[in-house]
Every structure is written in C-alpha cells, then in structure tokens.
Amino acid sequence: MSAYVTSPSGHLENCEIVDLDDCNYSIKFIPKEMGVHTVSVKHKDMHIPGSPFEFTVGPIQGGGAHKVRATGNGLIRGEVNMTNEFNIYTREAGAGGLAIAIEGPAKAEIDFFDRKDGSCGVSFVCPEPGEYQVSIKFNDEHIPDSPFNVVIGSPFGDAKKLTIQSLQNKGHEVNRPCMFTVNVNGARGRLDARV
C-alpha cells in the first residue's frame, strides 16, 4: 500500500501509513500550506475506491457550485448491470443542496452516501448500454464539467470475445497510418479504441 498527498502548489509528499489491525490503516501527514490538497491511496499501484480524496486546509471562502468537484471512473465510463462509482467534494462550496440526475437509454438506479466530511459517494447501475448524462447541481446550478457524458458498455466479460488480427508488432513508421482488424465475435456494445 502507498499513500501520498499533493499540495495546492503541486508538491508531492509521501504519507505515513500505520497498520492498525485486520486490514485497517491510518494515513498520516502534516499539511504545509493552505488550500485544497489531494490524498492518493493505492494498493498494488491501483487507487482504492474513492481515491484520490480532496480536503481543504484553512478557511473556506467564496462558496457556490463553482467550488464543487466530482471525480471518478463513473463519470467517464461504466458497465451495464454493474455498480459504477464517483465522488463529489462539496466542502469548499459552503451550505446548499446537492442534486444528482442520470438520464439515458434506461432509468439508472442511484445510491448516494454522505461521508460527513465534505464529500459524498455516488454509485449507480444502468440496465442498458448507451450514452448517459450525469448532471450534478449545487443550489440548482451545474457544477464544473456537468453534465458529464458517460458511456455505459457491456460488461468486460463480452470484451474477452474480441480478437485482433493483422497488427504488426514492429516496423511502423512515424506519421504513417497503422491498421489492424478487430473481430467482435458476437460481442455486444460500443467499440472504443485509443492510442
């Protein structure tokens, strides 16, 4: 397990990890500047659920929807009939109401839990694949980047059906097209490829 804190100025510092008992840990560090800090906690080089975590050192000033942040894979992509998650950080925003709506090809089942520390977690399950819009509002005003366009695809189990042919491992040239074939072999869902 590893943990580090990123200060508002971008400085990275390792955190102290204390093994409490039976898979429980305490993460300790001393903030050295005011503002929003981010703590990343990883197990086997993968972020644990909810990581990275944001918190504020110092007084909160000038709240509002523009101070709310939302992060997590559930705001980018997800799987059909699986729990997709993201986090919302409201501590900087001051007092107000939070509203979450998910619209798309089918009604999503949404679950919300307040962590009582200025952040909350949201999980949702979509019964059909497609593009969904996740709207997050604070005091009836969209937060930055809301609404989020989220592609919900078939479970990765279907992705195992895909095969690639004609992909050369070497011999490619700069600024020249590289091509290969993807056989879906009956897999359902939207195909997305990135380099």
PDB file of C-alpha atoms in Angstrom:
ATOM      1  CA  MET A   1       0.000   0.000   0.000  1.00  0.00           C
ATOM      2  CA  SER A   2       1.187   3.534  -0.740  1.00  0.00           C
ATOM      3  CA  ALA A   3      -0.180   6.987   0.032  1.00  0.00           C
ATOM      4  CA  TYR A   4       0.902  10.483  -0.905  1.00  0.00           C
ATOM      5  CA  VAL A   5      -0.505  13.995  -0.614  1.00  0.00           C
ATOM      6  CA  THR A   6      -0.430  16.634  -3.359  1.00  0.00           C
ATOM      7  CA  SER A   7      -0.443  20.218  -2.080  1.00  0.00           C
ATOM      8  CA  PRO A   8      -2.181  23.122  -3.878  1.00  0.00           C
ATOM      9  CA  SER A   9       1.196  24.141  -5.331  1.00  0.00           C
ATOM     10  CA  GLY A  10       1.671  20.632  -6.782  1.00  0.00           C
ATOM     11  CA  HIS A  11       4.276  19.392  -4.273  1.00  0.00           C
ATOM     12  CA  LEU A  12       4.083  15.605  -3.675  1.00  0.00           C
ATOM     13  CA  GLU A  13       4.863  14.160  -0.260  1.00  0.00           C
ATOM     14  CA  ASN A  14       4.626  10.563   0.962  1.00  0.00           C
ATOM     15  CA  CYS A  15       2.228   9.905   3.834  1.00  0.00           C
ATOM     16  CA  GLU A  16       2.922   7.757   6.872  1.00  0.00           C
ATOM     17  CA  ILE A  17       0.910   4.523   6.788  1.00  0.00           C
ATOM     18  CA  VAL A  18       0.153   2.886  10.146  1.00  0.00           C
ATOM     19  CA  ASP A  19      -1.199  -0.698  10.179  1.00  0.00           C
ATOM     20  CA  LEU A  20      -3.951  -0.650  12.822  1.00  0.00           C
ATOM     21  CA  ASP A  21      -5.376  -4.170  12.672  1.00  0.00           C
ATOM     22  CA  ASP A  22      -7.142  -6.612  10.355  1.00  0.00           C
ATOM     23  CA  CYS A  23      -6.773  -4.650   7.081  1.00  0.00           C
ATOM     24  CA  ASN A  24      -7.349  -1.207   8.676  1.00  0.00           C
ATOM     25  CA  TYR A  25      -4.805   1.551   8.183  1.00  0.00           C
ATOM     26  CA  SER A  26      -4.248   5.107   9.343  1.00  0.00           C
ATOM     27  CA  ILE A  27      -2.799   7.605   6.858  1.00  0.00           C
ATOM     28  CA  LYS A  28      -0.864  10.499   8.448  1.00  0.00           C
ATOM     29  CA  PHE A  29       0.770  13.651   7.082  1.00  0.00           C
ATOM     30  CA  ILE A  30       1.293  17.286   8.032  1.00  0.00           C
ATOM     31  CA  PRO A  31      -0.044  19.912   5.559  1.00  0.00           C
ATOM     32  CA  LYS A  32       2.453  22.700   4.891  1.00  0.00           C
ATOM     33  CA  GLU A  33       0.226  25.173   3.019  1.00  0.00           C
ATOM     34  CA  MET A  34      -3.366  26.421   2.838  1.00  0.00           C
ATOM     35  CA  GLY A  35      -5.821  25.314   0.168  1.00  0.00           C
ATOM     36  CA  VAL A  36      -7.178  22.163  -1.454  1.00  0.00           C
ATOM     37  CA  HIS A  37      -4.981  19.075  -1.009  1.00  0.00           C
ATOM     38  CA  THR A  38      -5.388  15.683  -2.681  1.00  0.00           C
ATOM     39  CA  VAL A  39      -4.533  12.409  -0.943  1.00  0.00           C
ATOM     40  CA  SER A  40      -3.961   9.384  -3.182  1.00  0.00           C
ATOM     41  CA  VAL A  41      -4.093   5.935  -1.593  1.00  0.00           C
ATOM     42  CA  LYS A  42      -3.069   2.958  -3.717  1.00  0.00           C
ATOM     43  CA  HIS A  43      -2.957  -0.791  -3.219  1.00  0.00           C
ATOM     44  CA  LYS A  44      -0.835  -2.709  -5.746  1.00  0.00           C
ATOM     45  CA  ASP A  45      -0.435   0.555  -7.730  1.00  0.00           C
ATOM     46  CA  MET A  46      -4.234   0.898  -8.140  1.00  0.00           C
ATOM     47  CA  HIS A  47      -6.302   3.638  -6.462  1.00  0.00           C
ATOM     48  CA  ILE A  48      -8.543   2.283  -3.714  1.00  0.00           C
ATOM     49  CA  PRO A  49     -12.267   3.126  -4.074  1.00  0.00           C
ATOM     50  CA  GLY A  50     -12.795   6.858  -3.574  1.00  0.00           C
ATOM     51  CA  SER A  51      -9.126   7.745  -4.099  1.00  0.00           C
ATOM     52  CA  PRO A  52      -7.921  10.390  -4.699  1.00  0.00           C
ATOM     53  CA  PHE A  53      -9.542  12.236  -1.761  1.00  0.00           C
ATOM     54  CA  GLU A  54      -9.728  16.034  -1.586  1.00  0.00           C
ATOM     55  CA  PHE A  55      -9.705  18.168   1.553  1.00  0.00           C
ATOM     56  CA  THR A  56      -9.159  21.808   2.449  1.00  0.00           C
ATOM     57  CA  VAL A  57      -6.625  23.292   4.837  1.00  0.00           C
ATOM     58  CA  GLY A  58      -7.674  26.724   6.121  1.00  0.00           C
ATOM     59  CA  PRO A  59     -10.867  28.776   5.970  1.00  0.00           C
ATOM     60  CA  ILE A  60     -13.437  28.294   3.222  1.00  0.00           C
ATOM     61  CA  GLN A  61     -14.141  31.422   1.166  1.00  0.00           C
ATOM     62  CA  GLY A  62     -16.483  32.294  -1.704  1.00  0.00           C
ATOM     63  CA  GLY A  63     -18.597  29.140  -1.873  1.00  0.00           C
ATOM     64  CA  GLY A  64     -21.004  28.093  -4.607  1.00  0.00           C
ATOM     65  CA  ALA A  65     -21.441  25.487  -7.341  1.00  0.00           C
ATOM     66  CA  HIS A  66     -18.134  26.506  -8.937  1.00  0.00           C
ATOM     67  CA  LYS A  67     -16.360  25.163  -5.816  1.00  0.00           C
ATOM     68  CA  VAL A  68     -17.863  21.655  -6.050  1.00  0.00           C
ATOM     69  CA  ARG A  69     -15.708  18.958  -7.671  1.00  0.00           C
ATOM     70  CA  ALA A  70     -16.662  15.494  -8.924  1.00  0.00           C
ATOM     71  CA  THR A  71     -14.186  12.750  -9.823  1.00  0.00           C
ATOM     72  CA  GLY A  72     -14.135   9.039 -10.546  1.00  0.00           C
ATOM     73  CA  ASN A  73     -14.366   6.485 -13.333  1.00  0.00           C
ATOM     74  CA  GLY A  74     -18.164   6.519 -13.094  1.00  0.00           C
ATOM     75  CA  LEU A  75     -18.110   9.977 -14.704  1.00  0.00           C
ATOM     76  CA  ILE A  76     -16.216   8.653 -17.731  1.00  0.00           C
ATOM     77  CA  ARG A  77     -17.420   5.135 -18.474  1.00  0.00           C
ATOM     78  CA  GLY A  78     -19.078   2.155 -16.863  1.00  0.00           C
ATOM     79  CA  GLU A  79     -20.590  -1.275 -17.327  1.00  0.00           C
ATOM     80  CA  VAL A  80     -24.167  -2.462 -17.741  1.00  0.00           C
ATOM     81  CA  ASN A  81     -25.706  -4.023 -14.607  1.00  0.00           C
ATOM     82  CA  MET A  82     -22.562  -3.259 -12.583  1.00  0.00           C
ATOM     83  CA  THR A  83     -22.028  -0.695  -9.830  1.00  0.00           C
ATOM     84  CA  ASN A  84     -20.340   2.416 -11.261  1.00  0.00           C
ATOM     85  CA  GLU A  85     -18.987   4.977  -8.789  1.00  0.00           C
ATOM     86  CA  PHE A  86     -17.794   8.559  -8.434  1.00  0.00           C
ATOM     87  CA  ASN A  87     -17.139  11.062  -5.633  1.00  0.00           C
ATOM     88  CA  ILE A  88     -18.382  14.601  -5.066  1.00  0.00           C
ATOM     89  CA  TYR A  89     -16.453  17.104  -2.939  1.00  0.00           C
ATOM     90  CA  THR A  90     -18.631  19.900  -1.524  1.00  0.00           C
ATOM     91  CA  ARG A  91     -16.567  21.164   1.401  1.00  0.00           C
ATOM     92  CA  GLU A  92     -15.402  24.276  -0.468  1.00  0.00           C
ATOM     93  CA  ALA A  93     -18.942  25.159  -1.587  1.00  0.00           C
ATOM     94  CA  GLY A  94     -20.500  26.165   1.718  1.00  0.00           C
ATOM     95  CA  ALA A  95     -24.111  25.437   2.636  1.00  0.00           C
ATOM     96  CA  GLY A  96     -26.522  24.284  -0.048  1.00  0.00           C
ATOM     97  CA  GLY A  97     -28.386  21.444  -1.688  1.00  0.00           C
ATOM     98  CA  LEU A  98     -26.913  18.817  -3.988  1.00  0.00           C
ATOM     99  CA  ALA A  99     -28.949  17.222  -6.809  1.00  0.00           C
ATOM    100  CA  ILE A 100     -27.866  14.297  -8.995  1.00  0.00           C
ATOM    101  CA  ALA A 101     -29.697  13.094 -12.114  1.00  0.00           C
ATOM    102  CA  ILE A 102     -28.736  10.402 -14.633  1.00  0.00           C
ATOM    103  CA  GLU A 103     -30.503  10.357 -17.990  1.00  0.00           C
ATOM    104  CA  GLY A 104     -30.017   7.897 -20.824  1.00  0.00           C
ATOM    105  CA  PRO A 105     -31.475   4.921 -22.680  1.00  0.00           C
ATOM    106  CA  ALA A 106     -32.847   3.429 -19.438  1.00  0.00           C
ATOM    107  CA  LYS A 107     -33.526   4.507 -15.865  1.00  0.00           C
ATOM    108  CA  ALA A 108     -30.422   4.256 -13.684  1.00  0.00           C
ATOM    109  CA  GLU A 109     -30.633   3.123 -10.071  1.00  0.00           C
ATOM    110  CA  ILE A 110     -28.738   5.730  -7.992  1.00  0.00           C
ATOM    111  CA  ASP A 111     -27.360   5.366  -4.459  1.00  0.00           C
ATOM    112  CA  PHE A 112     -25.897   8.299  -2.525  1.00  0.00           C
ATOM    113  CA  PHE A 113     -23.932   8.255   0.733  1.00  0.00           C
ATOM    114  CA  ASP A 114     -22.734  11.286   2.693  1.00  0.00           C
ATOM    115  CA  ARG A 115     -19.353  10.730   4.324  1.00  0.00           C
ATOM    116  CA  LYS A 116     -19.960  13.661   6.715  1.00  0.00           C
ATOM    117  CA  ASP A 117     -16.536  15.117   5.851  1.00  0.00           C
ATOM    118  CA  GLY A 118     -17.474  17.433   2.993  1.00  0.00           C
ATOM    119  CA  SER A 119     -17.548  14.619   0.464  1.00  0.00           C
ATOM    120  CA  CYS A 120     -20.036  12.031  -0.674  1.00  0.00           C
ATOM    121  CA  GLY A 121     -20.044   8.927  -2.788  1.00  0.00           C
ATOM    122  CA  VAL A 122     -22.436   8.088  -5.580  1.00  0.00           C
ATOM    123  CA  SER A 123     -22.972   4.669  -7.100  1.00  0.00           C
ATOM    124  CA  PHE A 124     -25.328   3.828  -9.925  1.00  0.00           C
ATOM    125  CA  VAL A 125     -26.397   0.855 -12.019  1.00  0.00           C
ATOM    126  CA  CYS A 126     -27.602   1.173 -15.630  1.00  0.00           C
ATOM    127  CA  PRO A 127     -29.659  -1.718 -17.061  1.00  0.00           C
ATOM    128  CA  GLU A 128     -28.869  -0.936 -20.723  1.00  0.00           C
ATOM    129  CA  PRO A 129     -25.756   0.136 -22.650  1.00  0.00           C
ATOM    130  CA  GLY A 130     -25.510   3.553 -24.249  1.00  0.00           C
ATOM    131  CA  GLU A 131     -24.584   7.152 -23.562  1.00  0.00           C
ATOM    132  CA  TYR A 132     -25.873   8.598 -20.297  1.00  0.00           C
ATOM    133  CA  GLN A 133     -25.737  12.157 -18.964  1.00  0.00           C
ATOM    134  CA  VAL A 134     -24.828  12.603 -15.309  1.00  0.00           C
ATOM    135  CA  SER A 135     -25.972  16.023 -14.078  1.00  0.00           C
ATOM    136  CA  ILE A 136     -24.703  17.308 -10.745  1.00  0.00           C
ATOM    137  CA  LYS A 137     -26.143  20.556  -9.413  1.00  0.00           C
ATOM    138  CA  PHE A 138     -25.421  22.539  -6.276  1.00  0.00           C
ATOM    139  CA  ASN A 139     -28.176  25.003  -5.325  1.00  0.00           C
ATOM    140  CA  ASP A 140     -29.812  24.387  -8.746  1.00  0.00           C
ATOM    141  CA  GLU A 141     -26.613  25.334 -10.611  1.00  0.00           C
ATOM    142  CA  HIS A 142     -24.436  22.873 -12.563  1.00  0.00           C
ATOM    143  CA  ILE A 143     -21.025  22.202 -11.042  1.00  0.00           C
ATOM    144  CA  PRO A 144     -17.928  22.491 -13.299  1.00  0.00           C
ATOM    145  CA  ASP A 145     -17.992  19.995 -16.225  1.00  0.00           C
ATOM    146  CA  SER A 146     -21.609  18.969 -15.518  1.00  0.00           C
ATOM    147  CA  PRO A 147     -23.401  17.354 -17.238  1.00  0.00           C
ATOM    148  CA  PHE A 148     -20.901  14.531 -17.719  1.00  0.00           C
ATOM    149  CA  ASN A 149     -21.288  12.264 -20.774  1.00  0.00           C
ATOM    150  CA  VAL A 150     -20.760   8.682 -19.622  1.00  0.00           C
ATOM    151  CA  VAL A 151     -20.583   5.695 -21.955  1.00  0.00           C
ATOM    152  CA  ILE A 152     -22.054   2.568 -20.378  1.00  0.00           C
ATOM    153  CA  GLY A 153     -20.937  -0.547 -22.209  1.00  0.00           C
ATOM    154  CA  SER A 154     -21.432  -4.249 -21.959  1.00  0.00           C
ATOM    155  CA  PRO A 155     -19.562  -5.940 -19.124  1.00  0.00           C
ATOM    156  CA  PHE A 156     -15.902  -6.517 -19.806  1.00  0.00           C
ATOM    157  CA  GLY A 157     -16.758 -10.212 -19.999  1.00  0.00           C
ATOM    158  CA  ASP A 158     -18.026  -9.546 -23.531  1.00  0.00           C
ATOM    159  CA  ALA A 159     -14.796  -7.709 -24.330  1.00  0.00           C
ATOM    160  CA  LYS A 160     -12.980 -11.025 -23.934  1.00  0.00           C
ATOM    161  CA  LYS A 161     -14.685 -12.153 -27.143  1.00  0.00           C
ATOM    162  CA  LEU A 162     -12.802  -9.523 -29.184  1.00  0.00           C
ATOM    163  CA  THR A 163      -9.797 -10.623 -31.215  1.00  0.00           C
ATOM    164  CA  ILE A 164      -7.247  -8.563 -33.123  1.00  0.00           C
ATOM    165  CA  GLN A 165      -5.705  -9.604 -36.431  1.00  0.00           C
ATOM    166  CA  SER A 166      -3.067  -8.124 -38.730  1.00  0.00           C
ATOM    167  CA  LEU A 167      -1.431  -5.964 -36.036  1.00  0.00           C
ATOM    168  CA  GLN A 168       2.305  -5.732 -36.629  1.00  0.00           C
ATOM    169  CA  ASN A 169       4.481  -5.564 -33.511  1.00  0.00           C
ATOM    170  CA  LYS A 170       7.262  -3.612 -35.223  1.00  0.00           C
ATOM    171  CA  GLY A 171       8.180  -1.882 -38.453  1.00  0.00           C
ATOM    172  CA  HIS A 172       5.774   1.057 -38.105  1.00  0.00           C
ATOM    173  CA  GLU A 173       6.746   4.480 -39.445  1.00  0.00           C
ATOM    174  CA  VAL A 174       6.163   7.902 -37.895  1.00  0.00           C
ATOM    175  CA  ASN A 175       3.246   9.857 -39.452  1.00  0.00           C
ATOM    176  CA  ARG A 176       2.075   6.795 -41.408  1.00  0.00           C
ATOM    177  CA  PRO A 177      -1.240   5.021 -40.775  1.00  0.00           C
ATOM    178  CA  CYS A 178      -1.203   1.757 -38.827  1.00  0.00           C
ATOM    179  CA  MET A 179      -4.114  -0.588 -39.418  1.00  0.00           C
ATOM    180  CA  PHE A 180      -5.425  -3.800 -37.945  1.00  0.00           C
ATOM    181  CA  THR A 181      -8.707  -5.720 -37.764  1.00  0.00           C
ATOM    182  CA  VAL A 182     -10.907  -6.213 -34.709  1.00  0.00           C
ATOM    183  CA  ASN A 183     -13.289  -9.184 -34.834  1.00  0.00           C
ATOM    184  CA  VAL A 184     -16.178  -8.753 -32.389  1.00  0.00           C
ATOM    185  CA  ASN A 185     -17.103 -12.460 -32.432  1.00  0.00           C
ATOM    186  CA  GLY A 186     -20.652 -11.766 -31.251  1.00  0.00           C
ATOM    187  CA  ALA A 187     -19.707  -9.282 -28.512  1.00  0.00           C
ATOM    188  CA  ARG A 188     -22.292  -6.560 -27.915  1.00  0.00           C
ATOM    189  CA  GLY A 189     -21.675  -2.920 -27.081  1.00  0.00           C
ATOM    190  CA  ARG A 190     -19.815   0.093 -28.392  1.00  0.00           C
ATOM    191  CA  LEU A 191     -16.249  -0.324 -29.637  1.00  0.00           C
ATOM    192  CA  ASP A 192     -13.838   2.381 -28.471  1.00  0.00           C
ATOM    193  CA  ALA A 193     -10.122   2.437 -29.305  1.00  0.00           C
ATOM    194  CA  ARG A 194      -7.444   4.905 -28.225  1.00  0.00           C
ATOM    195  CA  VAL A 195      -3.692   5.236 -28.573  1.00  0.00           C
TER     196      VAL A 195
END
